PDB file of C-alpha atoms and ligand atoms in Angstrom:
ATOM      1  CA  UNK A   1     -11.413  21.934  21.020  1.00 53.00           C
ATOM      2  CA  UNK A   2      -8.242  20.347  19.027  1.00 74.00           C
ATOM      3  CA  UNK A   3      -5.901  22.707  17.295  1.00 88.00           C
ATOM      4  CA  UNK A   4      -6.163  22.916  13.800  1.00 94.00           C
ATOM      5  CA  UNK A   5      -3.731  20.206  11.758  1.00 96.00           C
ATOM      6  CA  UNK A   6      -0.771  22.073  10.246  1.00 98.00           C
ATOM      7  CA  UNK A   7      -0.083  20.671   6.513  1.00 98.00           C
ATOM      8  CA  UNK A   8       3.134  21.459   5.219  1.00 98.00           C
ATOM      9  CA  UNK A   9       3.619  21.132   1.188  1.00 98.00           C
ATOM     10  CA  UNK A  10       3.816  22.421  -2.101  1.00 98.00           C
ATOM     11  CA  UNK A  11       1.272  21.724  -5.348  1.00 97.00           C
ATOM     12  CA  UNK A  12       2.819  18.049  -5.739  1.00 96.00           C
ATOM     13  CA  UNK A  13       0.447  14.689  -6.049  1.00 96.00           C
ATOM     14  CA  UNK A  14       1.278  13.525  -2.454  1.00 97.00           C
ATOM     15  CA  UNK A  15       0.186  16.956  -1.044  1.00 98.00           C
ATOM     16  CA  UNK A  16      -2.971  17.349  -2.822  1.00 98.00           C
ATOM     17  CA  UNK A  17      -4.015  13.545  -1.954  1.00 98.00           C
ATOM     18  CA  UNK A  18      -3.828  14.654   1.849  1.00 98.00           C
ATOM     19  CA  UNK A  19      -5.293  18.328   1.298  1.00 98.00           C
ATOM     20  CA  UNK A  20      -8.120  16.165  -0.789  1.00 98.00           C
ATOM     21  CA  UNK A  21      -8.332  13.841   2.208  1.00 98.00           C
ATOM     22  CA  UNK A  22      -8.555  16.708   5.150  1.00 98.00           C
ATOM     23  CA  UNK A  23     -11.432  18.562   3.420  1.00 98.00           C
ATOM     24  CA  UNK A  24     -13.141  15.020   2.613  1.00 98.00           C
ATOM     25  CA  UNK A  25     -12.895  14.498   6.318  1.00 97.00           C
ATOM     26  CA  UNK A  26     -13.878  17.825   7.212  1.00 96.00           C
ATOM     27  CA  UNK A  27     -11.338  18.588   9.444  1.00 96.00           C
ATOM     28  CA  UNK A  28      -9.636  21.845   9.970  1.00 97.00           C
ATOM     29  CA  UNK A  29      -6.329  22.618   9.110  1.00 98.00           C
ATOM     30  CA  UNK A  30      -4.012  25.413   8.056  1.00 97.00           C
ATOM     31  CA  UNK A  31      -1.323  25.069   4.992  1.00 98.00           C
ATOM     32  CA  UNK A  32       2.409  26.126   4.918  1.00 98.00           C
ATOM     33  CA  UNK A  33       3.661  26.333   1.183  1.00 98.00           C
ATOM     34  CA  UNK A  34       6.954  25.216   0.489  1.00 98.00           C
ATOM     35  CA  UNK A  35       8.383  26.496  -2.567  1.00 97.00           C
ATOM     36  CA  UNK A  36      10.518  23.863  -3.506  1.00 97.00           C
ATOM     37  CA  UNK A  37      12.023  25.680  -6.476  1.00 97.00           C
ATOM     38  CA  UNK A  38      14.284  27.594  -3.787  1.00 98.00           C
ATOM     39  CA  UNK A  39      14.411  24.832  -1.761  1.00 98.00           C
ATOM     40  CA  UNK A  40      12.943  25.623   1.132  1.00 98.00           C
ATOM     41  CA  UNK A  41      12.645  21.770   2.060  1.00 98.00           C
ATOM     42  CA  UNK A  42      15.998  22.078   2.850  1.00 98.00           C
ATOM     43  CA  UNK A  43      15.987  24.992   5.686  1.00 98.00           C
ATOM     44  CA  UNK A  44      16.956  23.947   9.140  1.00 98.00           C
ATOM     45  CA  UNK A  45      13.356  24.547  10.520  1.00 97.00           C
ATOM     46  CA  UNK A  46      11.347  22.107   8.150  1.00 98.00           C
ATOM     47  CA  UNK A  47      14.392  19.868   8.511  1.00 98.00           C
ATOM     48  CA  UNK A  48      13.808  19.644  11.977  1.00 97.00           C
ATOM     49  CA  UNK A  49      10.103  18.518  11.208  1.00 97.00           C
ATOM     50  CA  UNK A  50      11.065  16.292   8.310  1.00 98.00           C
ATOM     51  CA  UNK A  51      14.704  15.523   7.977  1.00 97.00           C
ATOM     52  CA  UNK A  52      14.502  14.054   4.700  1.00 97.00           C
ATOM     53  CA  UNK A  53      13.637  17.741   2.864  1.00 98.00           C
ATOM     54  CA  UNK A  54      10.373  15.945   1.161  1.00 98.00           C
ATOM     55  CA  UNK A  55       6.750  17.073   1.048  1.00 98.00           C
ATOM     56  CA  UNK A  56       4.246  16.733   2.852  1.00 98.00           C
ATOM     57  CA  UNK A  57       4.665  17.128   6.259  1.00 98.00           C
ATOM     58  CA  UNK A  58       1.971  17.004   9.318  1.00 98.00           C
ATOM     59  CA  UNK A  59       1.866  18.334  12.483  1.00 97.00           C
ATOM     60  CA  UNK A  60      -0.713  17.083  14.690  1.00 95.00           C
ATOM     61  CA  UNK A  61      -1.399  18.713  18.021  1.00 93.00           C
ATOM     62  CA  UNK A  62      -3.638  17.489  21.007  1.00 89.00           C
ATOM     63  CA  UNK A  63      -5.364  19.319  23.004  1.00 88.00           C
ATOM     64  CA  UNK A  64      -2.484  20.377  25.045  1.00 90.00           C
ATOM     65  CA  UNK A  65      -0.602  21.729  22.083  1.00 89.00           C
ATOM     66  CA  UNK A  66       1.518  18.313  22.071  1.00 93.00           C
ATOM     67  CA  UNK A  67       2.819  18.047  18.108  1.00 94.00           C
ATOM     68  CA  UNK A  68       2.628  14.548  16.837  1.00 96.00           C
ATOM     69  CA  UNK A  69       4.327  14.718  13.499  1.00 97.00           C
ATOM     70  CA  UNK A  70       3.786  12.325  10.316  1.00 98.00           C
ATOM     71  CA  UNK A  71       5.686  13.015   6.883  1.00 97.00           C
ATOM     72  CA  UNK A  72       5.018   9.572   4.973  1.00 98.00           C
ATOM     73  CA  UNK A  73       1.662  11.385   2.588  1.00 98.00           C
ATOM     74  CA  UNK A  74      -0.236   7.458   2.953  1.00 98.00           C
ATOM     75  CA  UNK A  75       0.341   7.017   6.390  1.00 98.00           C
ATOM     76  CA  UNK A  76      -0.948  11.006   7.173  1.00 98.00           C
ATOM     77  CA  UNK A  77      -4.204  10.007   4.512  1.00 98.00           C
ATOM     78  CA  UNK A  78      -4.830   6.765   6.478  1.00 97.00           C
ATOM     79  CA  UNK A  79      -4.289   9.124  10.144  1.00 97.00           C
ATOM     80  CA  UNK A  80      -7.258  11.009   8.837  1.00 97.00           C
ATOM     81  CA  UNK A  81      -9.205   8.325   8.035  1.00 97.00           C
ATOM     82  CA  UNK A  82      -8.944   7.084  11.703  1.00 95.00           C
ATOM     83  CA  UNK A  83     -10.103  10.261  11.994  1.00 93.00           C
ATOM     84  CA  UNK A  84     -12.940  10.602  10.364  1.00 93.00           C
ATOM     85  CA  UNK A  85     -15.604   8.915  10.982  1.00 90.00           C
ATOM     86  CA  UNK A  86     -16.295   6.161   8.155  1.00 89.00           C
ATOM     87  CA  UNK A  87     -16.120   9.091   5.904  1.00 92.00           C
ATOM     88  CA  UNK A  88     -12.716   7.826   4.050  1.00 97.00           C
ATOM     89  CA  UNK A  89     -12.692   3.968   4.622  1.00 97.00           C
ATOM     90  CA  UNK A  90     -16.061   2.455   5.752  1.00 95.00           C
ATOM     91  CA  UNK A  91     -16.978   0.691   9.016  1.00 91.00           C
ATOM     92  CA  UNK A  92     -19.645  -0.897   7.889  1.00 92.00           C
ATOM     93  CA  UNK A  93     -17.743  -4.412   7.671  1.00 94.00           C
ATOM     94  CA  UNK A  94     -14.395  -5.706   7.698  1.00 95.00           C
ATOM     95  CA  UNK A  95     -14.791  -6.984   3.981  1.00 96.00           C
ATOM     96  CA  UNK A  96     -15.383  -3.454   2.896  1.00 95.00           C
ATOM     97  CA  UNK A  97     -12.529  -1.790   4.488  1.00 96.00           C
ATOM     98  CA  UNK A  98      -9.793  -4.618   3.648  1.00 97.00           C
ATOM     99  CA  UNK A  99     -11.451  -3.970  -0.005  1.00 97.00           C
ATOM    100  CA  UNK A 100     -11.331   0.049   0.064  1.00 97.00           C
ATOM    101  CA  UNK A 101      -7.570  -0.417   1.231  1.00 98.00           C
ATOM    102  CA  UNK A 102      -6.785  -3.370  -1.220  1.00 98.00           C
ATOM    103  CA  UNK A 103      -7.937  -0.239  -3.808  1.00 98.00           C
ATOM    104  CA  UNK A 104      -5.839   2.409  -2.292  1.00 98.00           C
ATOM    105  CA  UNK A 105      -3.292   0.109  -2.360  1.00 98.00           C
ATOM    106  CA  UNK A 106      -3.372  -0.626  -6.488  1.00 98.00           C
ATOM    107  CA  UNK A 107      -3.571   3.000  -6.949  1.00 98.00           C
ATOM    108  CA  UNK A 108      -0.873   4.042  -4.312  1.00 98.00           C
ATOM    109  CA  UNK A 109       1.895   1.057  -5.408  1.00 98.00           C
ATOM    110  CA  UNK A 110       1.279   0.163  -8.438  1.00 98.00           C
ATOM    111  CA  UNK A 111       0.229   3.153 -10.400  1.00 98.00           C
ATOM    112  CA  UNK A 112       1.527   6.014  -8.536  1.00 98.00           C
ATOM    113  CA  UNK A 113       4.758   4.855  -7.835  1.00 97.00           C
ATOM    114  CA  UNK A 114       5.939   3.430 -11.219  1.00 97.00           C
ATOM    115  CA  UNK A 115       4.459   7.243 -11.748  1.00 96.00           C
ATOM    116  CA  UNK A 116       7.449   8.769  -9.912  1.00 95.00           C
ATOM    117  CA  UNK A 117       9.893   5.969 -10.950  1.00 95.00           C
ATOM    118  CA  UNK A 118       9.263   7.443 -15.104  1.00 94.00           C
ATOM    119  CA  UNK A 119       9.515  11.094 -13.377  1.00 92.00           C
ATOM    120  CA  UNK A 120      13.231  10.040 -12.820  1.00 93.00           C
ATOM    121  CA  UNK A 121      13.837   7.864 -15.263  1.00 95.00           C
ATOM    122  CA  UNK A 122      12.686  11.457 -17.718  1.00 92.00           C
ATOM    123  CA  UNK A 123      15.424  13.605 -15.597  1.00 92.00           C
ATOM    124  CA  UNK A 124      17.876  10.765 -16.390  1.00 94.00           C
ATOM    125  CA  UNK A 125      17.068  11.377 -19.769  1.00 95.00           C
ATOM    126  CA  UNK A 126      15.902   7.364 -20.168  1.00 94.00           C
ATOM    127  CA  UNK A 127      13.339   8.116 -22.323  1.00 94.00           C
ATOM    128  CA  UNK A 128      12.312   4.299 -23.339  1.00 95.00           C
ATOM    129  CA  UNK A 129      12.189   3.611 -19.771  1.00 95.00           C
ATOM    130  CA  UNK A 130      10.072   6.584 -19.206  1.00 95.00           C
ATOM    131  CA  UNK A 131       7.925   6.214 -21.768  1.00 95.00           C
ATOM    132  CA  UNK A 132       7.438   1.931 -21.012  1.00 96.00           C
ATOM    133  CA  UNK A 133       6.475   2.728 -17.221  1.00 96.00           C
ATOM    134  CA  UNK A 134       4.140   5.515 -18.507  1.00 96.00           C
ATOM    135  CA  UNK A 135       2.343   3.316 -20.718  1.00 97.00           C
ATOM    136  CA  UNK A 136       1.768   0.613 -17.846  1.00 97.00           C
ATOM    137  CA  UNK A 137       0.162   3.838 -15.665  1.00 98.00           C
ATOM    138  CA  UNK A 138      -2.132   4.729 -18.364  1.00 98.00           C
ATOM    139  CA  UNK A 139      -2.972   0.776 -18.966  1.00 98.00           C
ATOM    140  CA  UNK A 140      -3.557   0.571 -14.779  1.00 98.00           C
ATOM    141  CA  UNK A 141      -5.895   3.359 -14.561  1.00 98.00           C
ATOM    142  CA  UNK A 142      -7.928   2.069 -17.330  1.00 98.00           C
ATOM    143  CA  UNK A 143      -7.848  -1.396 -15.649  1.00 98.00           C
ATOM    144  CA  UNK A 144      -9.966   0.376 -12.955  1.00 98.00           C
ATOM    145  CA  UNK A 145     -12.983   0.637 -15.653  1.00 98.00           C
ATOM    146  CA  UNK A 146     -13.224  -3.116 -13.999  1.00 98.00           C
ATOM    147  CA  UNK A 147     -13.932  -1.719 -10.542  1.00 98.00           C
ATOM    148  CA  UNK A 148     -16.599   0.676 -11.440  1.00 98.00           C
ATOM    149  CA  UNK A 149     -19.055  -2.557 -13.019  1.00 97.00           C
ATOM    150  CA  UNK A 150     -21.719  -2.421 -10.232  1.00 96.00           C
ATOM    151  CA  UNK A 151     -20.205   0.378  -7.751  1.00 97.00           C
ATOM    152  CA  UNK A 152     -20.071   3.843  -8.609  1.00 97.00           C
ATOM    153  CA  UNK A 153     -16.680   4.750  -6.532  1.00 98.00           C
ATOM    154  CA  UNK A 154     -13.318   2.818  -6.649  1.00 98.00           C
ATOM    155  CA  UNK A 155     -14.184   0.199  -3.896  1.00 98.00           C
ATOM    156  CA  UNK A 156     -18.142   0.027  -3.482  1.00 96.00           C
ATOM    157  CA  UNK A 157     -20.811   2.450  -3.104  1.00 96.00           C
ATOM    158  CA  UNK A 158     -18.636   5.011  -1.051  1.00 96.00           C
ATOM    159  CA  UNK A 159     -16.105   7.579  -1.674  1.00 98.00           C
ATOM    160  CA  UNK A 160     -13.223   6.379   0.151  1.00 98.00           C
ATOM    161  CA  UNK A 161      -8.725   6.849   0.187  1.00 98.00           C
ATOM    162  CA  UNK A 162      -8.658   4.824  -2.940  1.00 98.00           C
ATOM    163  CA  UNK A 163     -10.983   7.495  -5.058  1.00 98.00           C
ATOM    164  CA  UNK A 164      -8.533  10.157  -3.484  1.00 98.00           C
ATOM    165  CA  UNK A 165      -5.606   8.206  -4.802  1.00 98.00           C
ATOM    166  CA  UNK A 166      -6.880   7.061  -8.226  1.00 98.00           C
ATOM    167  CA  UNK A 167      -8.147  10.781  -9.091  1.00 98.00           C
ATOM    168  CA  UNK A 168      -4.753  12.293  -8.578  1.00 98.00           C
ATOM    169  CA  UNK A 169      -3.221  10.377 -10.691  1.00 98.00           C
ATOM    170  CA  UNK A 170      -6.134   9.900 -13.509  1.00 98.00           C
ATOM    171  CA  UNK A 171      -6.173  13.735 -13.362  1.00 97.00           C
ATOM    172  CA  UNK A 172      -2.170  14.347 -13.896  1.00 96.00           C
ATOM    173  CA  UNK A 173      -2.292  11.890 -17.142  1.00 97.00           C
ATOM    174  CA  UNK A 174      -6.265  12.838 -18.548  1.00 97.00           C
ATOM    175  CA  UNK A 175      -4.954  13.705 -21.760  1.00 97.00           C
ATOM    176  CA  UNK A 176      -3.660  10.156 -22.246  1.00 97.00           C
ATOM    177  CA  UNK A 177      -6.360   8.175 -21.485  1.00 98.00           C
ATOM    178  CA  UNK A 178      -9.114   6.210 -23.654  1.00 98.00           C
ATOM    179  CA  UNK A 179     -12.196   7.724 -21.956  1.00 98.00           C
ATOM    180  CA  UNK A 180     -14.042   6.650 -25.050  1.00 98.00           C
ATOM    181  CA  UNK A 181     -13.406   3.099 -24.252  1.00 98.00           C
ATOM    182  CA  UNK A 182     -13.507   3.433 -20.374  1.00 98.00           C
ATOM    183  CA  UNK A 183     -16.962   5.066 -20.186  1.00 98.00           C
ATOM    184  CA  UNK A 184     -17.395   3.772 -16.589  1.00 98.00           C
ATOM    185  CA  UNK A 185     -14.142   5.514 -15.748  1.00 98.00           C
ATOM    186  CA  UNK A 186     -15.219   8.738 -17.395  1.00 98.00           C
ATOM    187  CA  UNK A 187     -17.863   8.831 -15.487  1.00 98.00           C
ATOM    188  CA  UNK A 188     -16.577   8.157 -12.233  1.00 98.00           C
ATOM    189  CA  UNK A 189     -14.014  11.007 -12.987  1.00 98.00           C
ATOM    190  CA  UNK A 190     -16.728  13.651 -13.575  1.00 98.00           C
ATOM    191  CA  UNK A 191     -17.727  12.840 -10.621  1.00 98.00           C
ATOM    192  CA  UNK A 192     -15.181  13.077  -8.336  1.00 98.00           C
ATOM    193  CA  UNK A 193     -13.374  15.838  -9.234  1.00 97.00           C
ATOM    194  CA  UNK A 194     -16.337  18.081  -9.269  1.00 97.00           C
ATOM    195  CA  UNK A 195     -16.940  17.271  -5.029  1.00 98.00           C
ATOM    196  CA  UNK A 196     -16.599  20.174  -3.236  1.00 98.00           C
ATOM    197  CA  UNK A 197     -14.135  18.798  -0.896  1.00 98.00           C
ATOM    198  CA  UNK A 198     -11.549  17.924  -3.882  1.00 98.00           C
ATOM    199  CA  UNK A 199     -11.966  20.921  -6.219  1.00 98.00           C
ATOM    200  CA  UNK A 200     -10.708  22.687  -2.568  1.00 98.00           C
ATOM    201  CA  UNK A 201      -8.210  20.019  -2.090  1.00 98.00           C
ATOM    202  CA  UNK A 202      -6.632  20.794  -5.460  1.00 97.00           C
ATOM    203  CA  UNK A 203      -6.742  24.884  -4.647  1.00 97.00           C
ATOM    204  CA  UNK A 204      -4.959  24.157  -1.591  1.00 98.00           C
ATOM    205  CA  UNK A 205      -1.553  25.178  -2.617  1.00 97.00           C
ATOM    206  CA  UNK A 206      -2.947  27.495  -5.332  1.00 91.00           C
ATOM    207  CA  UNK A 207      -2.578  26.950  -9.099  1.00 73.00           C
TER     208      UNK A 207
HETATM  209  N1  LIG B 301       7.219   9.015   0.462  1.00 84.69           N
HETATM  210  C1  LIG B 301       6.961  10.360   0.439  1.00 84.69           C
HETATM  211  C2  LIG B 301       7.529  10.940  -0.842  1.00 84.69           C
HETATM  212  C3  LIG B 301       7.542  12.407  -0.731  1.00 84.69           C
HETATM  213  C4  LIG B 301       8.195  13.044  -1.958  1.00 84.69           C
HETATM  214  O1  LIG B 301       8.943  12.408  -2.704  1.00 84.69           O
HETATM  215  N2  LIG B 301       7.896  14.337  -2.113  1.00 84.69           N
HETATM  216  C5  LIG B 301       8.445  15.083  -3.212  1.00 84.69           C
HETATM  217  C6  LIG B 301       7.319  15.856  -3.902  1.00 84.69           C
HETATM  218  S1  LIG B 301       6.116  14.764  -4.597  1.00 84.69           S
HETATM  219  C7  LIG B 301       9.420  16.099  -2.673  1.00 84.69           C
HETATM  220  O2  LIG B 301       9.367  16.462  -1.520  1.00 84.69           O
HETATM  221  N3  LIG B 301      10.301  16.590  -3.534  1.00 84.69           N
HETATM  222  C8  LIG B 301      11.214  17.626  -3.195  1.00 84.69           C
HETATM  223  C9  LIG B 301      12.619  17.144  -3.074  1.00 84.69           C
HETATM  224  O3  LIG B 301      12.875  15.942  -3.317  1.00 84.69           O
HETATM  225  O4  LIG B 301      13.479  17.974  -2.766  1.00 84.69           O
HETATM  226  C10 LIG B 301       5.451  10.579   0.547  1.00 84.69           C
HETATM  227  O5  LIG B 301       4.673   9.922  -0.153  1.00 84.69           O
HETATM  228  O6  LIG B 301       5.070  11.395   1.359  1.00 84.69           O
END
């Protein structure tokens, strides 16, 4: 039997999307909260696992206790999706997994990250910057009422990486989106954030 997967983070977007992904996936894993208020992504011991101080963090083992270590949070949700099983990004034909990850993909580069670029334009105090790269996250996310036409989930009839990226996000900005307009997307929210697997995924570093 493999060791359980150690997930090092803190209650941040790119930890919850792998916390969301390991219950989705069903496989077992412990947490060690960072609290990066006092820094403790600096310390010499989770340097030594990450040294760039940023969250999250894996530690793999195999079966002999041998670590193997990720710290990038789309390369650990797309090393559990090897892992499990069709459950994250189906097998059932090439089509469908180039399309689940072409999904992921819009969520992950061009949503989330002009996400983080406002967060530090806002520390900067640029707030017309901020507030023109928020407005293109909010118009993004309601560009996905396009994917939900025929398909219930953000790339086909599945729940898949790209649902796990897309509800992060949706969730963190609810309050400024049209979900009068975007009834497809509504839907699809109350959906997915009621599973089982990513109501736990959210609790995972408390809040
Ligand atoms: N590329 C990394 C980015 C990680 C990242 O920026 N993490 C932030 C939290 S969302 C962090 O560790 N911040 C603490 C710090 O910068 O000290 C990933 O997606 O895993």
């Amino acid at each position: 039997m493999s060791l359980p997967l150690e997930l090092y983070g803190a209650h941040t977007g790119n930890c919850i999307r792998v916390a969301i992904a390991l219950e989705e996936a069903k496989i077992p894993y412990i947490v060690h909260q960072l609290d990066l208020k006092i820094l403790e992504q600096q310390s010499p011991t989770y340097l030594s696992l990450n040294p760039l101080g940023k969250v999250p963090t894996v530690v793999d083992r195999n079966t002999a206790g041998q670590p193997f270590i990720l710290s990038q949070s789309n390369a650990i949700m797309l090393h559990v999706a090897d892992r499990a099983q069709g459950r994250l990004l189906p097998r059932t034909s090439e089509q469908t997994r180039s399309l689940a990850l072409e999904r992921f993909f819009y969520f992950v580069v061009d949503v989330i990250a002009p996400s983080h670029a406002g967060f530090f334009l806002a520390r900067e105090h640029d707030l017309a910057g901020q507030n023109l790269l928020n407005a293109q996250v909010i118009e993004r996310i309601q560009f996905a009422e396009t994917f939900l036409v025929s398909e219930p989930y953000m790339a086909g009839s599945t729940f898949s990486l790209a649902d796990i990226a897309a509800l992060t996000i949706a969730a963190s900005v609810q309050n400024e989106i049209s979900w009068n307009t975007h009834p497809r997307l509504r839907q699809w929210f109350e959906t997915v954030v009621n599973r089982p697997a990513v109501l736990r995924g959210f609790g995972a570093f408390g809040h």
